[in-house]
Coordinates of C-alpha atoms and ligand atoms in Angstrom, one line a residue:
X1 CA 0.2 -26.6 -7.2
X2 CA 2.8 -24.3 -8.8
X3 CA 1.7 -20.6 -9.1
X4 CA 2.7 -18.6 -12.4
X5 CA 3.7 -15.4 -11.5
X6 CA 4.5 -12.2 -13.5
X7 CA 6.0 -9.0 -12.2
X8 CA 5.6 -5.3 -13.5
X9 CA 8.1 -2.7 -12.6
X10 CA 10.7 -5.5 -12.4
X11 CA 13.7 -3.4 -12.9
X12 CA 12.4 -1.0 -10.0
X13 CA 13.6 -1.0 -6.3
X14 CA 10.5 -3.1 -5.2
X15 CA 10.0 -5.1 -8.3
X16 CA 13.7 -6.5 -8.4
X17 CA 13.2 -7.5 -4.9
X18 CA 9.8 -9.6 -5.8
X19 CA 11.4 -11.1 -8.8
X20 CA 14.0 -12.4 -6.2
X21 CA 11.2 -13.6 -3.9
X22 CA 9.4 -15.3 -6.2
X23 CA 12.2 -17.3 -7.6
X24 CA 13.1 -18.4 -4.1
X25 CA 9.6 -19.8 -3.4
X26 CA 9.1 -23.6 -4.4
X27 CA 5.7 -23.2 -4.8
X28 CA 5.9 -19.9 -7.4
X29 CA 7.2 -19.8 -10.9
X30 CA 8.5 -16.5 -12.2
X31 CA 7.1 -16.6 -15.9
X32 CA 7.6 -12.8 -16.8
X33 CA 9.6 -9.8 -15.3
X34 CA 8.4 -6.9 -17.3
X35 CA 9.2 -2.9 -17.0
X36 CA 8.3 0.2 -18.5
X37 CA 8.1 0.0 -22.4
X38 CA 8.1 -4.1 -22.5
X39 CA 5.4 -6.2 -24.4
X40 CA 2.7 -7.3 -21.9
X41 CA 2.0 -10.3 -24.2
X42 CA 5.0 -11.8 -22.2
X43 CA 2.1 -12.2 -19.4
X44 CA 0.1 -14.7 -21.1
X45 CA 1.1 -17.7 -19.1
X46 CA 0.7 -15.5 -15.9
X47 CA -2.1 -16.6 -13.4
X48 CA -1.1 -13.7 -10.7
X49 CA 0.7 -10.5 -11.6
X50 CA 2.5 -8.3 -9.0
X51 CA 2.5 -4.6 -9.6
X52 CA 5.1 -2.4 -8.1
X53 CA 5.1 0.4 -10.6
X54 CA 3.9 4.1 -10.6
X55 CA 0.8 5.7 -9.6
X56 CA 0.4 7.1 -13.3
X57 CA 0.6 3.7 -14.4
X58 CA -0.8 1.3 -12.3
X59 CA -4.6 1.8 -13.5
X60 CA -3.7 1.3 -17.2
X61 CA -1.9 -2.1 -16.0
X62 CA -4.7 -3.2 -14.0
X63 CA -7.1 -2.6 -17.3
X64 CA -4.8 -4.9 -19.0
X65 CA -4.7 -7.6 -16.5
X66 CA -8.3 -7.6 -15.9
X67 CA -9.1 -7.7 -19.7
X68 CA -7.0 -10.7 -19.9
X69 CA -8.4 -12.6 -16.8
X70 CA -5.2 -12.2 -14.9
X71 CA -5.2 -11.8 -10.9
X72 CA -3.3 -9.2 -9.5
X73 CA -1.5 -8.3 -6.2
X74 CA -0.8 -4.5 -6.3
X75 CA 1.4 -2.4 -4.0
X76 CA 1.9 0.6 -6.4
X77 CA 0.3 3.9 -4.3
X78 CA -2.0 6.3 -5.5
X79 CA -5.3 4.7 -5.1
X80 CA -7.9 7.4 -4.4
X81 CA -11.6 6.6 -3.7
X82 CA -12.4 7.2 -7.2
X83 CA -9.8 5.0 -8.6
X84 CA -11.2 2.1 -6.2
X85 CA -14.6 2.8 -7.4
X86 CA -13.3 2.7 -11.2
X87 CA -11.7 -0.7 -10.4
X88 CA -14.9 -2.4 -8.7
X89 CA -16.7 -1.2 -11.9
X90 CA -14.0 -3.0 -14.0
X91 CA -14.3 -6.1 -12.1
X92 CA -17.9 -6.4 -12.1
X93 CA -18.2 -8.5 -15.4
X94 CA -15.4 -10.6 -14.1
X95 CA -16.7 -12.2 -10.7
X96 CA -14.2 -14.9 -10.5
X97 CA -11.2 -12.5 -10.6
X98 CA -9.2 -11.0 -7.6
X99 CA -7.3 -7.9 -7.2
X100 CA -5.4 -7.0 -4.0
X101 CA -4.3 -3.7 -3.1
X102 CA -2.1 -3.1 0.3
X103 CA -0.6 0.4 0.6
X104 CA 1.9 -1.6 2.8
X105 CA 2.7 -5.3 2.6
X106 CA 5.3 -5.1 5.8
X107 CA 3.6 -6.9 8.9
X108 CA 4.4 -4.4 11.3
X109 CA 3.2 -1.6 9.2
X110 CA -0.1 -3.5 8.9
X111 CA -0.3 -3.9 12.7
X112 CA 1.0 -0.1 13.4
X113 CA -2.2 1.0 11.3
X114 CA -4.3 -1.3 13.2
X115 CA -3.3 -0.2 16.5
X116 CA -3.6 3.5 15.5
X117 CA -7.0 2.7 14.7
X118 CA -7.6 1.1 18.0
X119 CA -6.1 4.3 19.9
X120 CA -8.1 6.6 17.8
X121 CA -11.3 6.4 19.7
X122 CA -9.2 7.2 23.1
X123 CA -7.3 10.4 21.6
X124 CA -9.1 12.9 19.7
X125 CA -5.8 14.6 18.7
X126 CA -3.8 12.6 16.1
X127 CA -0.9 13.5 13.7
X128 CA 1.2 11.1 11.5
X129 CA 4.7 11.7 10.2
X130 CA 5.9 9.4 7.5
X131 CA 9.7 9.3 6.3
X132 CA 10.8 8.0 3.2
X133 CA 13.7 7.9 0.8
X134 CA 14.1 10.7 -1.4
X135 CA 13.6 8.8 -4.6
X136 CA 9.7 8.3 -3.7
X137 CA 7.4 9.9 -6.3
X138 CA 4.5 10.6 -4.0
X139 CA 3.7 12.5 -0.8
X140 CA 2.1 11.7 1.6
X141 CA 2.8 7.9 1.3
X142 CA -0.1 5.4 0.4
X143 CA 0.5 3.8 4.0
X144 CA 0.0 7.4 5.7
X145 CA -3.1 8.1 3.6
X146 CA -4.4 4.6 4.4
X147 CA -3.6 5.1 8.1
X148 CA -5.1 8.6 8.1
X149 CA -8.4 6.8 7.0
X150 CA -8.4 4.1 9.3
X151 CA -8.1 6.9 12.3
X152 CA -10.9 9.0 10.5
X153 CA -13.3 5.8 10.2
X154 CA -12.3 4.6 13.8
X155 CA -13.3 8.1 15.4
X156 CA -16.5 8.4 13.2
X157 CA -17.5 4.8 14.3
X158 CA -16.9 6.1 18.0
X159 CA -18.6 9.4 17.7
X160 CA -15.1 11.2 18.3
X161 CA -14.6 14.5 16.6
X162 CA -10.7 15.7 15.8
X163 CA -9.2 17.4 18.7
X164 CA -8.9 21.2 19.2
X165 CA -6.1 23.1 17.2
X166 CA -5.3 26.8 17.7
X167 CA -3.3 27.3 14.6
X168 CA -4.5 30.3 12.6
X169 CA -1.4 31.5 11.2
X170 CA 1.2 29.3 9.3
X171 CA 3.7 29.0 6.6
X172 CA 2.3 27.2 3.7
X173 CA 2.7 23.5 4.4
X174 CA 4.1 23.8 8.2
X175 CA 1.3 21.9 9.4
X176 CA 1.5 19.2 6.9
X177 CA -1.2 18.0 4.7
X178 CA -4.8 17.1 5.7
X179 CA -6.1 13.5 5.0
X180 CA -9.6 13.1 6.5
X181 CA -9.0 15.6 9.0
X182 CA -5.7 14.1 10.3
X183 CA -2.6 16.2 9.8
X184 CA 0.2 14.2 7.7
X185 CA 3.8 15.2 7.4
X186 CA 6.1 13.7 4.8
X187 CA 10.1 13.6 5.3
X188 CA 12.4 12.5 2.5
X189 CA 16.2 12.0 2.9
X190 CA 18.4 9.5 1.2
X191 CA 19.4 6.6 3.7
X192 CA 15.7 6.1 4.8
X193 CA 13.8 3.5 3.4
X194 CA 10.1 3.5 4.7
X195 CA 9.2 4.9 8.2
X196 CA 5.9 5.9 9.9
X197 CA 4.9 7.4 13.4
X198 CA 1.6 7.7 14.5
X199 CA 1.4 10.2 17.4
X200 CA -1.5 10.8 19.5
X201 CA -2.2 13.6 22.2
X202 CA -4.2 13.5 25.4
X203 CA -4.5 15.2 28.9
X204 CA -0.8 14.8 30.1
X205 CA 0.1 12.1 27.8
X206 CA 1.1 11.2 24.6
X207 CA 1.3 7.9 22.6
X208 CA 3.5 7.1 19.5
X209 CA 3.4 4.2 17.4
X210 CA 6.5 3.6 15.0
X211 CA 7.3 1.3 12.3
X212 CA 10.5 1.1 10.4
X213 CA 10.9 -1.0 7.2
X214 CA 15.0 -1.2 7.1
X215 CA 15.3 -3.2 4.1
X216 CA 12.6 -4.0 0.9
X217 CA 12.6 -7.6 2.3
X218 CA 10.3 -6.6 4.8
X219 CA 7.7 -6.4 2.2
X220 CA 8.1 -9.8 0.8
X221 CA 6.3 -12.1 3.0
X222 CA 3.3 -10.2 2.6
X223 CA 3.7 -9.9 -1.1
X224 CA 4.1 -13.7 -1.3
X225 CA 1.1 -14.3 1.1
X226 CA -1.0 -12.1 -1.2
X227 CA -0.2 -13.9 -4.4
X228 CA -1.3 -17.3 -2.9
X229 CA -4.4 -15.8 -1.3
X230 CA -5.6 -13.6 -4.1
X231 CA -6.4 -16.6 -6.3
X232 CA -9.0 -17.5 -3.3
X233 CA -10.4 -14.2 -3.2
X234 CA -12.5 -12.9 -5.9
X235 CA -13.3 -9.2 -6.1
X236 CA -11.5 -6.3 -4.8
X237 CA -9.8 -6.5 -1.6
X238 CA -8.0 -3.4 0.0
X239 CA -5.4 -3.8 2.7
X240 CA -3.4 -6.9 3.9
X241 CA -5.1 -6.8 7.1
X242 CA -8.0 -8.2 5.4
X243 CA -5.9 -11.3 4.4
X244 CA -4.1 -11.5 7.8
X245 CA -7.7 -11.7 9.5
X246 CA -6.6 -8.8 12.0
Ligands
NDP1 N1 2.6 -1.6 -0.8 C1 4.0 -1.7 -0.4 O1 4.2 -2.4 0.6 C2 5.0 -0.8 -1.0 C3 4.8 -0.1 -2.1 N2 5.4 0.9 -2.6 C4 5.1 1.6 -4.0 O2 5.5 0.6 -5.1 C5 5.7 1.5 -6.1 C6 7.1 1.4 -6.5 O3 8.0 1.8 -5.7 P1 9.6 1.4 -6.3 O4 9.8 0.3 -6.6 O5 10.3 2.0 -4.8 O6 9.8 2.6 -7.4 P2 10.8 2.4 -8.7 O7 10.5 3.6 -9.5 O8 12.1 1.9 -8.1 O9 10.0 1.1 -9.7 C7 9.1 1.3 -10.2 C8 9.5 0.7 -11.8 O10 8.5 0.6 -12.6 C9 8.6 0.9 -13.6 N3 7.4 1.1 -14.5 C10 7.0 2.5 -14.8 N4 5.4 2.5 -15.4 C11 5.4 1.0 -15.7 C12 4.5 0.4 -16.3 N5 3.4 0.9 -17.0 N6 4.7 -1.1 -16.7 C13 5.9 -1.6 -16.1 N7 6.6 -1.2 -15.3 C14 6.6 0.3 -15.3 C15 9.6 2.0 -13.7 O11 10.3 2.2 -15.1 P3 10.9 3.5 -15.3 O12 11.9 4.1 -14.1 O13 11.7 3.4 -16.6 O14 9.6 4.6 -15.5 C16 10.6 1.4 -12.6 O15 11.3 0.4 -13.2 C17 5.3 3.1 -5.6 O16 4.3 3.2 -5.7 C18 5.7 2.6 -4.2 O17 5.1 3.9 -3.2 C19 6.9 0.7 -2.3 C20 7.3 -0.4 -1.3 C21 6.3 -0.9 -0.7
LIG2 O1 7.8 4.3 -1.9 C1 8.0 3.4 -1.0 O2 9.3 3.1 -0.7 C2 7.0 3.1 -0.2 N1 5.8 3.2 -0.5 C3 4.6 2.7 0.2 C4 3.6 4.0 0.9 O3 3.6 4.8 0.0 O4 3.2 3.7 1.6 C5 4.9 1.5 1.3 C6 6.0 2.0 1.9 O5 5.8 3.1 2.8 C7 7.3 2.2 1.1

């Protein structure tokens, strides 16, 4: 069976890569490639829409897709707990509709997050450094925020409190942002694509888990898997780890 796919953000860095990937997949048919300002009526034939747009635009896009009974695969970042709650409420009257949101579609990034969650119960002290290209709109990255939440959940489950930190005096921002008691440091430089280091410190040792996306094609197997899987997964799924059954 061929799946009709639409892409939102199609002229952007990720959207353009998704358009190429969909066009290269024999079981998928690109039926619409839209960007800011385009008429969404062109999505009428789409069964699944992939959204790589902007944190400020994505909720409005999802409202349109849910209203028009179109499944969604979302890579756009900016999903707070309250946004996820709003989305669950939006989906309630549409029980057969699927929305998959993944802060990172690269297999290695998903594995790095999972390994970090495994390590978290053994190391009370953890910090994250995420490094991206300097055209990225949001900081910290969605991946880093998701990683911090996974570390916090693993700590809570294991009854591990965050490790000691003697900092009492700091220049604003010197210790990074705090996401669920995990420090997150954001680097923006031309030349970078998407990179994350999760650092753990213990008695006389450190552990560093690092993932590098060197090209945006790294996200495509995950996006295409999401397009195929979302049709079978009604409701809201957050994180590709759930689709990969990790
Ligand atoms: N989950 C993952 O694996 C990944 C997620 N991302 C995330 O994806 C998002 C996009 O990243 P990237 O491709 O680098 O960004 P870009 O700025 O290159 O592309 C975004 C595109 O979306 C367009 N756009 C904005 N609003 C709308 C709208 N309402 N409808 C349709 N199109 C719209 C923009 O148009 P205009 O420029 O005219 O505003 C632009 O062409 C970011 O949130 C990023 O963090 C990125 C990589 C991987
Ligand atoms: O903007 C990007 O480029 C990326 N955004 C996502 C994020 O914020 O985590 C995923 C990946 O890191 C690339």
